Short mmCIF file of C-alpha atoms and ligand atoms in Angstrom, two decimals:
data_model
loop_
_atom_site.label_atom_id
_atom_site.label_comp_id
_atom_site.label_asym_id
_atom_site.label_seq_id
_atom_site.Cartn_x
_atom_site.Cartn_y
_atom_site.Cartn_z
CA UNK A 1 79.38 -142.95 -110.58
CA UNK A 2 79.57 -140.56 -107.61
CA UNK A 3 83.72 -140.62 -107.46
CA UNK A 4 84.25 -138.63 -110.53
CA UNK A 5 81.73 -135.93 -109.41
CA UNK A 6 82.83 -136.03 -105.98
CA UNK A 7 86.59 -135.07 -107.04
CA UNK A 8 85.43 -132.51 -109.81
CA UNK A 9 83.22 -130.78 -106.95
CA UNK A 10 86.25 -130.89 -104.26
CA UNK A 11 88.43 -129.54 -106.97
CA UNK A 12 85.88 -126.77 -107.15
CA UNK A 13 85.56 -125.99 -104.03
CA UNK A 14 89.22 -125.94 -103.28
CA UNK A 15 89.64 -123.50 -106.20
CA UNK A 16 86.97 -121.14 -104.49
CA UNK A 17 88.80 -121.53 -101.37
CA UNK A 18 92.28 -120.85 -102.94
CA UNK A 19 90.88 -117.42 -104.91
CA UNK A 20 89.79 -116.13 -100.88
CA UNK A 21 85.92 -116.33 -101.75
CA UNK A 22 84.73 -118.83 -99.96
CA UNK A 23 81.71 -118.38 -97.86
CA UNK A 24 81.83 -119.50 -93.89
CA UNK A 25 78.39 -118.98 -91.82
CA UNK A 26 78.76 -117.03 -88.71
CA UNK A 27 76.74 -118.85 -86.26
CA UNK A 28 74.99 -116.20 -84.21
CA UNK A 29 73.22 -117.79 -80.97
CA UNK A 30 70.53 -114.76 -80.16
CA UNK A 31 68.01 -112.81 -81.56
CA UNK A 32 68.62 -110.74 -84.74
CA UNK A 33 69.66 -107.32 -83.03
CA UNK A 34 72.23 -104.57 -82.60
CA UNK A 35 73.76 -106.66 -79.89
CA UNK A 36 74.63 -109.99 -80.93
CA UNK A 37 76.39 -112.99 -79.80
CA UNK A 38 78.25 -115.46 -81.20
CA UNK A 39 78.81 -119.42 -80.97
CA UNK A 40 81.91 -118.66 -79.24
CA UNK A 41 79.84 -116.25 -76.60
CA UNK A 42 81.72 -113.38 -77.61
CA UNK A 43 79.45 -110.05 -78.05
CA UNK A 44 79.52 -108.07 -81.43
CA UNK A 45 77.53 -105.00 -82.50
CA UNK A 46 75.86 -105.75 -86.06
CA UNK A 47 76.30 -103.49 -88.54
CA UNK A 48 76.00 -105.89 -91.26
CA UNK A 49 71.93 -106.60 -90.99
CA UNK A 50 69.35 -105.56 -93.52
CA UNK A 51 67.22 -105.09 -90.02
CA UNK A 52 66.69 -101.21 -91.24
CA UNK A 53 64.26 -100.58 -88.90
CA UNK A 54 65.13 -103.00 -85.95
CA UNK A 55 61.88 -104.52 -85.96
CA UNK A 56 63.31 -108.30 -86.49
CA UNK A 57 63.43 -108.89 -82.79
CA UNK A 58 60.46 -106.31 -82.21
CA UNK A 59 58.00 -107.70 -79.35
CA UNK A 60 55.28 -106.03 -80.87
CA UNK A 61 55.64 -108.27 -84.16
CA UNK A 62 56.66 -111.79 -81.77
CA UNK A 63 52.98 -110.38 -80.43
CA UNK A 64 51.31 -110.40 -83.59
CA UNK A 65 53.01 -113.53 -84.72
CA UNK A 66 52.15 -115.73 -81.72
CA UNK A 67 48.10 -114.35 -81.86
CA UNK A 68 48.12 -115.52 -85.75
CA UNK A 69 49.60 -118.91 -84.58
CA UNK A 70 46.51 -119.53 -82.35
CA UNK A 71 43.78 -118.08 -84.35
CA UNK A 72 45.25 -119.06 -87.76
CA UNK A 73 47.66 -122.04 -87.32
CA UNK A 74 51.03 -122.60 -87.69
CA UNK A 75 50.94 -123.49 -91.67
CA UNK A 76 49.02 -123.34 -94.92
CA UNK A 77 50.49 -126.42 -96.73
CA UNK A 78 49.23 -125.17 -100.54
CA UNK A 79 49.42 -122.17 -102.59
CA UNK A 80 47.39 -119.57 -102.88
CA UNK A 81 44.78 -120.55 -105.37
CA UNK A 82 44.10 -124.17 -103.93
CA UNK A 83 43.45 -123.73 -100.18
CA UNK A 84 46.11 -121.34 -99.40
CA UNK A 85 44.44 -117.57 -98.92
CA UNK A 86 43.19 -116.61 -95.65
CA UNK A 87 41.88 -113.01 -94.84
CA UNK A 88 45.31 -112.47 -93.33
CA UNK A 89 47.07 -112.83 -96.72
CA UNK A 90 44.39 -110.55 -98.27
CA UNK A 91 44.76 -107.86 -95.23
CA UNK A 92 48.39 -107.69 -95.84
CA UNK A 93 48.16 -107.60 -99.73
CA UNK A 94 45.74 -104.43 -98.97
CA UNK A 95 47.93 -102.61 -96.46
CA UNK A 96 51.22 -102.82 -99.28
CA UNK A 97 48.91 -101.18 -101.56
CA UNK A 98 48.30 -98.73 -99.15
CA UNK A 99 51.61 -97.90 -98.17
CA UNK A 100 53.11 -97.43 -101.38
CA UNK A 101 49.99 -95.89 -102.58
CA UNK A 102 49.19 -98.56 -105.34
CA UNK A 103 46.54 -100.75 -106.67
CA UNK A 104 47.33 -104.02 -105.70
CA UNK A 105 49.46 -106.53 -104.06
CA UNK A 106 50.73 -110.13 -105.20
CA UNK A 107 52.40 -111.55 -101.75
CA UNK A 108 55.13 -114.34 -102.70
CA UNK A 109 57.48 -116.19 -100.25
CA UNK A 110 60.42 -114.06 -101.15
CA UNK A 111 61.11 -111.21 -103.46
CA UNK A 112 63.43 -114.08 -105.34
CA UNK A 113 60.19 -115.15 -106.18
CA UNK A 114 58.47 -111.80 -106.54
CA UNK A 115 60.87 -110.84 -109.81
CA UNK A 116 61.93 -114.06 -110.79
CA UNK A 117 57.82 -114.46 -111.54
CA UNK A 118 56.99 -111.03 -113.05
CA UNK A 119 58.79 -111.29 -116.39
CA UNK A 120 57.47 -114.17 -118.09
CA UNK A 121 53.87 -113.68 -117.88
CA UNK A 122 54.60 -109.80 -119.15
CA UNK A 123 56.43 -109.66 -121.21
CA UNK A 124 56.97 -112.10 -124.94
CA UNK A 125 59.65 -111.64 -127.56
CA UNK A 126 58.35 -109.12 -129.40
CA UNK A 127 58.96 -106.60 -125.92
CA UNK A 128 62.27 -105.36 -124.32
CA UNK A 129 63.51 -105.63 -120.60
CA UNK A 130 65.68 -102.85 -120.16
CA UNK A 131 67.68 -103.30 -117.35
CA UNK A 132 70.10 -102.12 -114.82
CA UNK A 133 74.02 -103.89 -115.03
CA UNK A 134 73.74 -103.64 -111.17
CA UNK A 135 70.28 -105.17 -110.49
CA UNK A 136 69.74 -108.22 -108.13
CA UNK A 137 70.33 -111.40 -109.16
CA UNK A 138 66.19 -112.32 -108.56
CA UNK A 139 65.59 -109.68 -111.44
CA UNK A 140 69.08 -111.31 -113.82
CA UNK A 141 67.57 -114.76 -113.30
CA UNK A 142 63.46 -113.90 -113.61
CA UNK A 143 64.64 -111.88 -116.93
CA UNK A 144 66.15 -115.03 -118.12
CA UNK A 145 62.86 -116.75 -117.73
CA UNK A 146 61.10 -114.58 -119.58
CA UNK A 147 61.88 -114.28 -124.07
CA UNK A 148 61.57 -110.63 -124.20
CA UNK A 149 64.66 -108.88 -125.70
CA UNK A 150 67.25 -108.00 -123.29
CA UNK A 151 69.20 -104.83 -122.98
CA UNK A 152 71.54 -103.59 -120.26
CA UNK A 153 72.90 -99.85 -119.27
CA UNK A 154 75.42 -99.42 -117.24
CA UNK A 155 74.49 -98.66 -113.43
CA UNK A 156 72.36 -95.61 -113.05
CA UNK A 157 74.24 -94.26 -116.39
CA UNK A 158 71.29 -92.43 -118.11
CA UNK A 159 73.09 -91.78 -121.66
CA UNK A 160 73.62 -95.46 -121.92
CA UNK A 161 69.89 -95.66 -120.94
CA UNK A 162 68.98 -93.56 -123.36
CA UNK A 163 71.02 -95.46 -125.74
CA UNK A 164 69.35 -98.77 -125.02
CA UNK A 165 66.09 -97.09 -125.13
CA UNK A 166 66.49 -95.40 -128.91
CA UNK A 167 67.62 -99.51 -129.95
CA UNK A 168 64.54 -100.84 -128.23
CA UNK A 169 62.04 -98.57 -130.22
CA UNK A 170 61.32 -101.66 -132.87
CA UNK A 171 59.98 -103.69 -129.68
CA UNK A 172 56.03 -103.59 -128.92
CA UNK A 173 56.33 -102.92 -125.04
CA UNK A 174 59.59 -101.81 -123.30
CA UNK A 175 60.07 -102.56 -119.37
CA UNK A 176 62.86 -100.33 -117.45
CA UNK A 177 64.17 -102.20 -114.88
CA UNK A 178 65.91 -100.79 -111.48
CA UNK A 179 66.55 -101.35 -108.32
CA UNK A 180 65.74 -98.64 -106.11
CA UNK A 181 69.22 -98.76 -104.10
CA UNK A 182 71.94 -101.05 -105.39
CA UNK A 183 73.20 -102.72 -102.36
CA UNK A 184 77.09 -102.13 -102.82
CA UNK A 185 77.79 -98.71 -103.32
CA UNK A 186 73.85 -97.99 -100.83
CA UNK A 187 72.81 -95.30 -104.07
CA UNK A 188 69.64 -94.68 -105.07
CA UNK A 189 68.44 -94.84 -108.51
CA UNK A 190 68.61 -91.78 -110.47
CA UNK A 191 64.25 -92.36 -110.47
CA UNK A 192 63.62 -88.85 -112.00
CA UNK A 193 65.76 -88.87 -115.07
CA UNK A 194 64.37 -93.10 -115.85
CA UNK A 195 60.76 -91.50 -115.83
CA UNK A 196 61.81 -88.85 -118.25
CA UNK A 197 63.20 -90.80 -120.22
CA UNK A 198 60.47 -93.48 -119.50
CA UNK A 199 58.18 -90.73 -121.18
CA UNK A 200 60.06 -89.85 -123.86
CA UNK A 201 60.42 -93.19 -124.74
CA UNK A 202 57.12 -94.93 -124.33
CA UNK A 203 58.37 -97.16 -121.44
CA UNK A 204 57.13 -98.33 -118.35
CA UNK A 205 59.05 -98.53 -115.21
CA UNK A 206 60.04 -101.49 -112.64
CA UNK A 207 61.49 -100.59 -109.26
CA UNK A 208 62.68 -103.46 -106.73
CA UNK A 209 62.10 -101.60 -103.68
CA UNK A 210 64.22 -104.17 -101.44
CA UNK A 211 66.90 -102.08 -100.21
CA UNK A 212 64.90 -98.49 -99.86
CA UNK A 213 61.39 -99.29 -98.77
CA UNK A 214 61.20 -98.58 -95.22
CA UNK A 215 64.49 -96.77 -95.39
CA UNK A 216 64.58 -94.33 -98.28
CA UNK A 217 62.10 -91.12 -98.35
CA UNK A 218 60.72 -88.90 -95.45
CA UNK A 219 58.18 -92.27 -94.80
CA UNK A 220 60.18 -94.96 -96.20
CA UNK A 221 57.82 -95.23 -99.19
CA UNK A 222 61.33 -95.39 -100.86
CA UNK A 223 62.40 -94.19 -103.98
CA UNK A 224 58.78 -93.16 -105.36
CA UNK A 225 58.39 -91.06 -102.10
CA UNK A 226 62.18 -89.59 -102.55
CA UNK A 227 61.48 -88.37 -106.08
CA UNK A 228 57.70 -87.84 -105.51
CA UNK A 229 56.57 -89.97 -107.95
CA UNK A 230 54.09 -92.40 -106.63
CA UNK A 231 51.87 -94.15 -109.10
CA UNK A 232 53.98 -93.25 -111.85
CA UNK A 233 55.82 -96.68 -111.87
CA UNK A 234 53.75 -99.30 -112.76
CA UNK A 235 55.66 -102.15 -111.17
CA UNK A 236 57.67 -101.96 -107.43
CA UNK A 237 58.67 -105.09 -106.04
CA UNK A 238 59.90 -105.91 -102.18
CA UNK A 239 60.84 -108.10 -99.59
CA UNK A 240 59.35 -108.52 -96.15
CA UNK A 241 62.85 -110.05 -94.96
CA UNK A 242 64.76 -106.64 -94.86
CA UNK A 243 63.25 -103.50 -93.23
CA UNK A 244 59.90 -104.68 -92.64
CA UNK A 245 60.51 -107.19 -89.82
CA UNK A 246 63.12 -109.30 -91.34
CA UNK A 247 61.18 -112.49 -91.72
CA UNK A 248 60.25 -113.79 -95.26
CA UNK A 249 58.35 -112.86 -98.03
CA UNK A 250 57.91 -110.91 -101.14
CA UNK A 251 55.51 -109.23 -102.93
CA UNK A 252 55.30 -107.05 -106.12
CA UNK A 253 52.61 -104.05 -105.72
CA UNK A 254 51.60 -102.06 -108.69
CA UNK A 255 49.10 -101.28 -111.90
CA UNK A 256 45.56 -103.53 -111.02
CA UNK A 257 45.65 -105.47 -114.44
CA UNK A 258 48.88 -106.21 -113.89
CA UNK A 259 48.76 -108.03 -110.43
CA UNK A 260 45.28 -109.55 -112.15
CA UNK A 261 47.51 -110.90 -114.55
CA UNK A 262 50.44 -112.47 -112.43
CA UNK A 263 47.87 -113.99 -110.48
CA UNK A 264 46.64 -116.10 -113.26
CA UNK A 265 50.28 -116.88 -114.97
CA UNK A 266 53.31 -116.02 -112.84
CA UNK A 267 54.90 -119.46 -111.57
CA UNK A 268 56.34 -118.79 -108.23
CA UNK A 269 52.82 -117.74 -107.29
CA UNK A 270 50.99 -120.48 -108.54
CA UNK A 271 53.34 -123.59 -107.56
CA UNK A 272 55.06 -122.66 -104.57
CA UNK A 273 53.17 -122.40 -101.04
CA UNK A 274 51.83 -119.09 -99.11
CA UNK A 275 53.38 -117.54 -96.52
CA UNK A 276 52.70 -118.61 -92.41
CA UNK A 277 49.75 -117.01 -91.01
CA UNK A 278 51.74 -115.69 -88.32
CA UNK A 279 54.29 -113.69 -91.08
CA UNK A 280 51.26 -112.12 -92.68
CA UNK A 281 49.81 -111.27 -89.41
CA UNK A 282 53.24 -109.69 -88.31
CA UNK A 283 53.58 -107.95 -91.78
CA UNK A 284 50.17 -106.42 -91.11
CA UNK A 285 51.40 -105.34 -87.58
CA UNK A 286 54.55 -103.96 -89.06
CA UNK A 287 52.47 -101.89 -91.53
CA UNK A 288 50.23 -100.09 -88.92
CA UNK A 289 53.16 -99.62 -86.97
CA UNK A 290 54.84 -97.60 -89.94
CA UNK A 291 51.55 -96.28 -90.91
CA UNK A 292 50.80 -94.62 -87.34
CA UNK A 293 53.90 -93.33 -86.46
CA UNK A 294 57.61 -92.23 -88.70
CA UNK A 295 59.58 -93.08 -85.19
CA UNK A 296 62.11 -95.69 -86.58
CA UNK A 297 62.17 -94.21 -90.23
CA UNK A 298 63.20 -90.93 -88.62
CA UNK A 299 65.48 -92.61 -86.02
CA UNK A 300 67.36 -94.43 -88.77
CA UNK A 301 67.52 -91.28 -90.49
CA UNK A 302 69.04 -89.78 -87.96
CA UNK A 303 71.53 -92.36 -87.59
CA UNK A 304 72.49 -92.99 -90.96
CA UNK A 305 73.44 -88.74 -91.41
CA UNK A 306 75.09 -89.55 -87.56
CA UNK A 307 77.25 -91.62 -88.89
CA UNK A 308 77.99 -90.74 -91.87
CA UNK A 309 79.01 -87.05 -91.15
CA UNK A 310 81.08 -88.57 -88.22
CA UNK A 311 83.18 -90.29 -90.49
CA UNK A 312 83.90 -88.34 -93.30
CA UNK A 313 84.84 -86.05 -90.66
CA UNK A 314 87.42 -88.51 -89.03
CA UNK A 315 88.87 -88.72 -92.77
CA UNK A 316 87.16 -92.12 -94.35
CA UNK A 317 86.28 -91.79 -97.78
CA UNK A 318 82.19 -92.86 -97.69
CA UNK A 319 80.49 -93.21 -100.97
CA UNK A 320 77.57 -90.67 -101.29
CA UNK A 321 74.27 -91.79 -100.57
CA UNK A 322 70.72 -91.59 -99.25
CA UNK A 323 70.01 -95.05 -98.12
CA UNK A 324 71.32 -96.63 -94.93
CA UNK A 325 74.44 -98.43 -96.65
CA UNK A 326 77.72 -96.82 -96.05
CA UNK A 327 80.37 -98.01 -98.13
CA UNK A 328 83.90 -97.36 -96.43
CA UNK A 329 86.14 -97.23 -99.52
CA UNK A 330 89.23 -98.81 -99.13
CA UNK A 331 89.74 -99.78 -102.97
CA UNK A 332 92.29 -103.05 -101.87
CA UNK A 333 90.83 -106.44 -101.49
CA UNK A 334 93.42 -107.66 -98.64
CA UNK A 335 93.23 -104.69 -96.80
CA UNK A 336 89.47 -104.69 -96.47
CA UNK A 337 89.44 -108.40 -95.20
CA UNK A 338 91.82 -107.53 -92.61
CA UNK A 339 89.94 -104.42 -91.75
CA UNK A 340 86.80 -106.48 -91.31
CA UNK A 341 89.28 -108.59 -89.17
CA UNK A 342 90.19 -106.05 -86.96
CA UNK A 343 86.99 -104.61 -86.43
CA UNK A 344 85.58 -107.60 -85.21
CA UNK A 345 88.24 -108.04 -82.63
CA UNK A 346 86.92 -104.02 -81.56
CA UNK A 347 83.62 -105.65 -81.05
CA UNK A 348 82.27 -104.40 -85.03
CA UNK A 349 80.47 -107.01 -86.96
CA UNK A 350 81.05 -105.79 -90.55
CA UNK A 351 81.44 -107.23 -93.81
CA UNK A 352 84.67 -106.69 -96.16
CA UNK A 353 83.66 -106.99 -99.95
CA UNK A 354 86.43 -107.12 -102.45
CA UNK A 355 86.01 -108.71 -106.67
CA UNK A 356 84.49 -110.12 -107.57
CA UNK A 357 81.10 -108.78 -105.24
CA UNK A 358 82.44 -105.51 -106.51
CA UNK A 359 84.36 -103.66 -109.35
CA UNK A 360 88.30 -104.74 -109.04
CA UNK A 361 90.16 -102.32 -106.85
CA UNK A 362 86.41 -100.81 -105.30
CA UNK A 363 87.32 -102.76 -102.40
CA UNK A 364 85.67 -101.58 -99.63
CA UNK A 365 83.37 -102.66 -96.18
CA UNK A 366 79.90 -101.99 -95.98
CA UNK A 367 78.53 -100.78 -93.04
CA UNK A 368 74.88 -101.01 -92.53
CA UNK A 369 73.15 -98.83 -90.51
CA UNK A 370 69.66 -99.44 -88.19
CA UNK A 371 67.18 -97.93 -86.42
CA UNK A 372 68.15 -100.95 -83.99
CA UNK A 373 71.52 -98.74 -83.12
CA UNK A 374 71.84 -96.93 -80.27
CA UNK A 375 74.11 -93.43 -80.28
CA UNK A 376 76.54 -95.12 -78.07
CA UNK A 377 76.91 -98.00 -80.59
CA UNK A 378 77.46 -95.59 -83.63
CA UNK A 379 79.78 -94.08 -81.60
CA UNK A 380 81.64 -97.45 -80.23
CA UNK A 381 81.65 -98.60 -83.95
CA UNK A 382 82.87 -94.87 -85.28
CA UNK A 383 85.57 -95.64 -82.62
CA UNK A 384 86.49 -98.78 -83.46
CA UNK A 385 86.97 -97.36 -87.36
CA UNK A 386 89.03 -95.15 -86.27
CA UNK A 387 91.29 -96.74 -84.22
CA UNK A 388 92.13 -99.69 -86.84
CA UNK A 389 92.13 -96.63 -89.88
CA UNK A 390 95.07 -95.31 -87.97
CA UNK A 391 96.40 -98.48 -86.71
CA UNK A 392 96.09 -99.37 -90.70
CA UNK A 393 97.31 -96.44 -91.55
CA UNK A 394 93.73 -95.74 -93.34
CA UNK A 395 93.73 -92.36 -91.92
CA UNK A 396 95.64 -90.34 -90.28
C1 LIG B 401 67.38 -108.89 -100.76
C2 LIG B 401 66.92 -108.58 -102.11
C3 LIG B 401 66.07 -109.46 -102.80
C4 LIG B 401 65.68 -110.81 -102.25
O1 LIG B 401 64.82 -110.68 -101.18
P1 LIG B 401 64.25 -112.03 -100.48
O2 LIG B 401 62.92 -111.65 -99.99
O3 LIG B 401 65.22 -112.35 -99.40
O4 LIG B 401 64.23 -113.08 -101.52
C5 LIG B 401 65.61 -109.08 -104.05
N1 LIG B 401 65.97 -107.90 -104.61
C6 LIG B 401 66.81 -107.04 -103.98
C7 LIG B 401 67.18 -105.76 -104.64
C8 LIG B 401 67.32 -107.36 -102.73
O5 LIG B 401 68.15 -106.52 -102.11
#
């Protein structure tokens, strides 16, 4: 039975190999930092981590993790609702409402989980998801679950919003959907205009927070601190495994009745198991820590405009942007490969991304930047650019 399957799948996979999309691992044998090495013990610097504000190696978070592990054990082994909540869960579910200035938290084990379980119990076919062409794949597949009526703008393209909206008037309930920085291009969504349009239309509004909270705003609130508009979406959702220590977990934060609600009905919540002790305990850590003090936001801040201003100015063409992702455009798929290439023979951990990640001829690399970074590693990796953009003749 197997030998059929087993050629059809190595036919497969030779195809994905053939078309140059085929996914390797890069074993890395340290700590998730700026300075990394590699199975082969060479050292890189990593700009390719979603560690925005370097706390995944951050002793004050090993700290809290290693007290939770003694007080609170190692595992829960069931979900919430059974056996599963301890006051750490409900301490960290309180300090996300705090930070984004909400009414409650749902924690989940990932933000996969966190959208791909806030559709279905929402939202029913007579309601309409309106939703971003560039969102996350969580929020394409938990829309999929769910039997409200779909529509889709194009990214952050408010006529065709507007559009989508006017069709969706016949539906009871309509649900915007956005992500608050789309990870390719690093911008922000155009949050102002969706809530005017929000209003005009009698919708509410979803944000998935992964990629700006922590990094985007004056406090990393993200995009509801950016365009001062806190408590006027009813629904963010977010990950604990990028900015906020880099670990796992998910939650979504927003409107009372509606975390009341995915409590009682939204499946990855109810069937899949809580987080460690030790990650809530951290993610409580990690909150105080951002509460106290805006040291790393403004540090990445500071890096991010560093680097960005740096290399416009040695000719790169950077897409616009107020998160920490800087896309390099080089618009050709081979050329950004072998820029990656080349970079990581300078010592420069990037990431080339070519179709079909990205548009056809949007090649580009994505650099991502860290309050983990040092100056003299923005400036090694500015150097490094440079010197392959003119070896490649890039720049000039
Ligand atoms: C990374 C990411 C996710 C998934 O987060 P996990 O917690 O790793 O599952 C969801 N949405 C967006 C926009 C992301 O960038």
């Amino acid at each position: 039975m197997y030998s059929n399957f087993q050629h059809f799948l190595q036919t497969e996979l030779d195809n994905i190999k053939a078309a140059g999309t085929f996914k390797e691992e890069r074993i890395i044998v340290a700590p998730q930092q700026a300075e990394i090495k590699l199975a082969d013990g060479s050292k890189v610097l990593n700009f390719c981590m979603n560690n925005y504000l370097g706390l995944s190696n951050s002793e004050e978070l090993k700290n809290a993790a290693k007290e939770a592990m003694d007080t609170h054990g190692f595992g829960m082994s069931s979900v919430r609702f059974i056996c599963g909540t301890q006051d750490l869960h409900k301490e960290l579910e309180k300090k996300i409402a705090h930070f984004f200035g909400t009414e409650d938290t749902i924690l989940y084990a990932a933000a996969f989980d966190a959208n791909g379980g806030v559709f279905e119990p929402l939202m029913g076919p007579e309601d309409a998801i309106i939703s971003d062409s560039l969102n996350h794949a969580s929020i394409i597949d938990g829309v999929r679950l769910c039997k409200a009526q779909r529509y889709r703008y194009k990214n952050a393209d408010m006529v065709d919003l507007e559009k989508q909206l006017k069709l969706s008037q016949a539906q009871r309930f309509r649900l915007i959907v956005t992500d608050g920085v789309f990870s390719m291009d690093g911008n922000v969504a155009p949050m102002d205009k969706i809530l005017e349009l929000a209003n005009k239309y009698d919708a509410m509004i979803m944000v998935d927070e992964s990629h700006s909270a922590g990094v985007v705003g004056t406090t990393g609130r993200g995009v509801t601190e950016l365009f001062d508009m806190k408590s006027k979406v009813e629904i963010i959702t977010g990950t604990l495994g990028k900015a906020f220590g880099g670990a796992i977990g998910g939650f979504t934060t927003g409107k009372k009745e509606i975390i009341a609600m995915l409590r009682q009905r939204s499946r990855p919540y109810l069937f899949s198991n809580s987080i460690p002790p030790m990650v809530a305990a951290a993610g409580i850590r990690m909150f105080d820590m951002v509460d106290k003090t805006n040291t790393l936001q403004d540090k990445l801040h500071a890096n991010t405009d560093y680097f960005m201003n740096k290399m416009k100015s040695v000719g790169f063409d950077i897409k616009p942007t107020k998160s920490a992702i800087c896309a390099v455009m080089l618009y050709d798929a081979k050329l950004a490969q072998d820029f990656a290439a080349n970079l990581l023979k300078e010592g420069i951990y990037v990431i080339g991304f070519s179709f079909p990640v990205v548009p056809n001829g949007q090649a580009r690399i994505r650099v991502q930047l860290s309050a983990a970074h040092e100056t003299k590693h923005l400036d090694k990796c500015i150097a490094a650019f440079t010197k392959v953009g003119k070896e490649m003749d890039v720049i000039k």
